[in-house]
Coordinates of C-alpha atoms in Angstrom, one line a residue:
M19 CA 58.2 1.2 93.5
T20 CA 55.3 3.2 91.7
A21 CA 55.4 4.8 88.0
L22 CA 53.9 8.2 88.7
P23 CA 55.4 9.3 91.8
G24 CA 55.1 13.1 91.7
K25 CA 53.4 13.7 89.1
V26 CA 50.2 15.6 88.2
A27 CA 47.8 13.1 85.6
I28 CA 44.7 14.5 83.9
V29 CA 42.2 12.2 82.6
T30 CA 39.6 13.2 80.3
G31 CA 35.9 10.5 79.9
A32 CA 36.9 9.6 83.7
A33 CA 33.8 9.1 84.6
S34 CA 33.6 5.8 83.3
G35 CA 35.3 2.8 81.2
I36 CA 38.8 3.2 80.2
G37 CA 39.1 6.4 81.3
R38 CA 37.4 6.0 84.9
A39 CA 40.4 2.8 85.6
T40 CA 43.1 4.7 84.4
A41 CA 42.3 8.1 86.6
L42 CA 42.5 5.3 89.6
L43 CA 45.4 3.1 88.3
F44 CA 47.2 6.6 88.4
A45 CA 46.3 7.7 91.2
R46 CA 47.8 3.6 92.7
E47 CA 51.0 4.8 90.7
G48 CA 51.3 8.2 93.0
A49 CA 49.9 10.6 90.2
A50 CA 47.4 13.2 91.3
V51 CA 44.7 12.9 89.5
V52 CA 41.7 15.7 87.9
A53 CA 38.9 13.7 86.3
A54 CA 37.2 15.3 84.2
D55 CA 34.0 14.6 82.5
I56 CA 30.6 15.5 80.6
D57 CA 28.9 13.9 83.4
G58 CA 29.9 16.0 86.5
P59 CA 28.5 13.9 89.4
G60 CA 30.4 10.5 87.5
A61 CA 33.6 12.5 87.8
S62 CA 33.4 13.4 91.3
A63 CA 32.8 9.8 92.3
V64 CA 36.6 8.5 91.0
A65 CA 37.6 11.6 92.5
A66 CA 36.3 10.9 95.6
E67 CA 37.0 7.3 95.0
I68 CA 40.9 8.1 94.4
E69 CA 40.4 10.1 98.1
A70 CA 39.4 7.7 100.1
A71 CA 41.8 5.4 99.5
G72 CA 44.2 8.0 100.2
G73 CA 44.6 9.3 96.7
R74 CA 44.8 13.2 95.9
A75 CA 42.4 14.3 93.0
A76 CA 39.5 16.5 92.1
G77 CA 36.1 15.5 89.9
V78 CA 35.6 18.7 87.2
R79 CA 32.3 18.6 85.0
A80 CA 33.7 19.4 81.7
D81 CA 32.6 19.3 78.2
V82 CA 35.7 19.3 76.2
A83 CA 34.8 19.8 73.4
A84 CA 34.7 22.9 74.5
E85 CA 37.9 25.8 75.4
P86 CA 36.6 27.3 78.2
D87 CA 36.0 24.6 80.1
C88 CA 39.7 22.8 78.4
E89 CA 41.1 25.1 80.1
R90 CA 39.2 25.2 83.3
V91 CA 40.6 21.3 83.5
V92 CA 44.4 22.2 83.0
R93 CA 44.1 25.0 85.4
T94 CA 42.4 23.1 88.1
A95 CA 45.6 21.4 87.9
V96 CA 47.9 23.1 87.5
E97 CA 46.6 25.5 91.1
S98 CA 45.7 22.2 93.0
F99 CA 49.0 20.1 92.4
G100 CA 51.3 22.4 91.1
G101 CA 51.9 21.4 88.0
L102 CA 51.0 18.7 85.0
H103 CA 52.9 15.9 83.4
V104 CA 50.4 13.9 83.0
L105 CA 47.8 14.0 79.7
F106 CA 45.4 11.0 79.0
N107 CA 43.0 12.4 76.1
N108 CA 39.8 9.5 77.3
A109 CA 36.6 11.4 76.4
G110 CA 34.6 10.3 73.4
I111 CA 31.4 8.7 72.0
I112 CA 30.7 6.9 68.8
R113 CA 27.7 7.4 66.3
R114 CA 27.0 3.8 64.6
T115 CA 26.0 4.6 61.0
T116 CA 26.4 5.0 57.7
V117 CA 27.0 7.7 55.3
L118 CA 24.0 7.8 54.6
D119 CA 22.1 8.0 58.0
L120 CA 24.7 10.2 59.5
T121 CA 23.3 13.9 60.0
A122 CA 25.6 16.3 59.7
E123 CA 25.0 17.9 63.3
E124 CA 25.7 13.5 64.6
W125 CA 29.6 14.2 62.0
D126 CA 29.6 17.6 64.1
R127 CA 29.7 16.0 67.4
V128 CA 31.2 13.1 67.0
M129 CA 34.4 15.3 65.3
A130 CA 34.5 17.9 68.2
V131 CA 34.2 15.3 71.0
N132 CA 36.8 12.8 69.6
V133 CA 39.5 15.4 67.9
R134 CA 38.3 18.9 68.4
S135 CA 39.6 18.1 72.4
V136 CA 42.2 16.9 71.8
F137 CA 43.5 19.6 69.7
L138 CA 41.9 22.2 72.4
M139 CA 43.4 19.1 76.0
C140 CA 47.1 19.8 74.1
R141 CA 46.2 24.1 73.7
H142 CA 46.1 24.1 77.0
A143 CA 47.9 21.5 78.8
I144 CA 51.4 21.9 76.7
P145 CA 52.4 25.4 78.4
A146 CA 51.6 23.5 81.5
M147 CA 54.4 20.6 81.3
T148 CA 57.0 22.7 81.9
G149 CA 59.9 20.7 83.2
G150 CA 58.4 17.9 80.2
G151 CA 55.3 15.0 80.3
S152 CA 53.9 12.7 78.3
I153 CA 50.5 12.8 76.4
V154 CA 48.9 10.0 75.2
N155 CA 45.8 9.9 72.9
T156 CA 42.4 7.2 72.6
G157 CA 42.4 6.3 69.1
S158 CA 41.2 3.4 68.4
G159 CA 41.5 0.1 65.7
W160 CA 38.9 2.0 63.8
G161 CA 41.5 4.8 63.3
L162 CA 44.2 2.4 61.1
K163 CA 41.6 -0.1 59.3
G164 CA 38.0 1.1 58.5
G165 CA 35.5 -0.6 60.2
G166 CA 30.9 -1.2 58.8
S167 CA 28.0 1.5 60.4
A168 CA 30.5 3.3 61.9
V169 CA 32.1 6.4 59.4
S170 CA 32.6 9.2 61.9
Y171 CA 34.1 7.4 64.4
C172 CA 36.8 5.9 62.0
A173 CA 37.8 8.8 60.9
S174 CA 37.8 10.2 64.1
K175 CA 39.9 8.1 65.2
A176 CA 42.4 8.0 62.2
A177 CA 41.7 11.6 63.3
V178 CA 43.7 11.2 66.1
V179 CA 45.9 9.1 65.8
N180 CA 48.0 10.7 63.2
L181 CA 46.9 13.8 65.5
T182 CA 49.4 12.3 68.1
R183 CA 51.7 11.4 65.7
A184 CA 52.3 15.5 64.2
L185 CA 52.3 17.0 68.2
A186 CA 55.0 13.6 68.9
I187 CA 57.1 15.7 66.2
D188 CA 56.4 19.0 67.6
H189 CA 57.1 18.9 70.7
A190 CA 59.6 16.2 71.5
R191 CA 62.1 19.0 72.1
D192 CA 59.9 20.7 74.9
G193 CA 60.3 17.3 77.0
I194 CA 57.1 16.2 75.5
R195 CA 55.9 12.5 74.6
V196 CA 52.4 12.0 72.5
N197 CA 51.8 8.4 71.8
S198 CA 48.2 7.1 71.2
V199 CA 46.6 3.9 72.9
N200 CA 44.5 1.7 70.2
P201 CA 42.2 -0.5 71.2
G202 CA 40.2 -3.4 70.0
D203 CA 36.8 -3.4 71.6
T204 CA 36.5 -3.4 75.6
D205 CA 33.6 -4.2 78.2
T206 CA 32.6 -0.3 78.2
P207 CA 29.2 0.9 79.0
M208 CA 30.5 3.1 75.3
L209 CA 30.5 -0.7 73.5
R210 CA 27.0 -1.7 74.6
E211 CA 26.0 2.4 74.0
E212 CA 27.3 0.4 70.1
A213 CA 24.8 -2.1 70.7
R214 CA 22.1 0.0 71.9
Q215 CA 22.6 2.2 68.8
L216 CA 22.8 -0.9 65.8
S217 CA 19.8 -2.6 67.6
E218 CA 21.2 -6.0 68.2
D219 CA 21.4 -8.1 71.2
W220 CA 23.9 -7.5 73.8
A221 CA 25.1 -11.0 73.8
A222 CA 25.6 -11.8 70.1
F223 CA 27.1 -8.5 69.9
A224 CA 29.5 -8.9 72.6
A225 CA 29.9 -13.1 71.0
D226 CA 31.2 -11.4 67.8
A227 CA 33.5 -8.5 70.2
A228 CA 35.3 -11.3 71.3
D229 CA 36.2 -12.6 67.8
R230 CA 39.7 -12.1 67.3
P231 CA 42.7 -15.0 67.8
M232 CA 42.6 -14.4 72.0
G233 CA 38.9 -14.9 72.1
R234 CA 37.5 -12.9 74.5
A235 CA 36.9 -8.8 74.5
G236 CA 40.1 -6.4 76.4
T237 CA 38.7 -5.2 80.0
P238 CA 39.1 -1.6 81.3
D239 CA 42.0 -2.6 83.3
E240 CA 44.0 -3.9 80.5
I241 CA 43.6 -0.5 78.1
A242 CA 44.6 1.4 81.2
R243 CA 47.7 -0.6 81.9
A244 CA 48.7 0.2 78.5
V245 CA 48.1 3.9 79.0
L246 CA 49.8 3.9 82.5
F247 CA 52.8 2.4 80.6
L248 CA 53.4 4.8 78.1
A249 CA 52.4 8.3 80.2
S250 CA 55.2 6.8 82.5
D251 CA 59.0 7.0 82.8
A252 CA 59.3 2.8 81.7
A253 CA 58.1 4.8 77.9
S254 CA 61.3 7.3 77.3
Y255 CA 62.2 6.7 74.2
V256 CA 58.1 6.4 73.2
T257 CA 56.8 9.2 71.0
G258 CA 55.0 9.4 68.2
T259 CA 53.9 5.5 68.9
A260 CA 50.2 3.9 68.4
L261 CA 50.1 0.7 70.9
V262 CA 47.5 -1.3 69.1
V263 CA 46.0 -3.0 72.4
D264 CA 43.3 -5.9 71.3
G265 CA 44.3 -9.1 71.7
G266 CA 45.3 -9.4 68.0
G267 CA 41.8 -7.9 66.7
L268 CA 44.6 -6.7 63.6
A269 CA 46.9 -8.6 63.7

């Protein structure tokens, strides 16, 4: 048996990392997947991989900070696959700086990609979830506690966590559950980008990321399995929660 039989799912930030792993997992679990990313060729490659394995998918280039792109992603799901049941708002960026080194333009872009995108995608997706559905938003451990040299990222992910709670309250009577998954350090291209931004040696940075009770960073597949749980009927009585998946880091 599969966890998402006959469902239609949108995954943003689907070209790499957690988004890619989740799109592939959703497809294996029976969903038709719209893979959306600002990296259009990357999104198309994920969709092609799903189709090559016998699944159904569409790849869409989208800047999810732009409302017309968000509307187009939702329209693609409805027109291509007949509806929408699952939305995984995963697209995100990071700027590793203190407030003194962060420009107003960088602040605005982080908030646009990490927070505005969730608002816009939900604004267009919720009316399409006519029979109910599930929304999962990617927060972060740093959305639940502070972190060094990441002021815009921490603020944006805290906003995602509380936006999730507010959405869950507003739309529970519509049969729509809304939750956030909050990863710790995960071995993705974004983690390597953090090391680059901080001008740190990757080996040393990776060792620091592994400094948690389980002694290692997470993998995209591990986060994807947590997202699948929240998206599926296995979590039918779960809404408004912030699920931490971090190898014990916040513990």
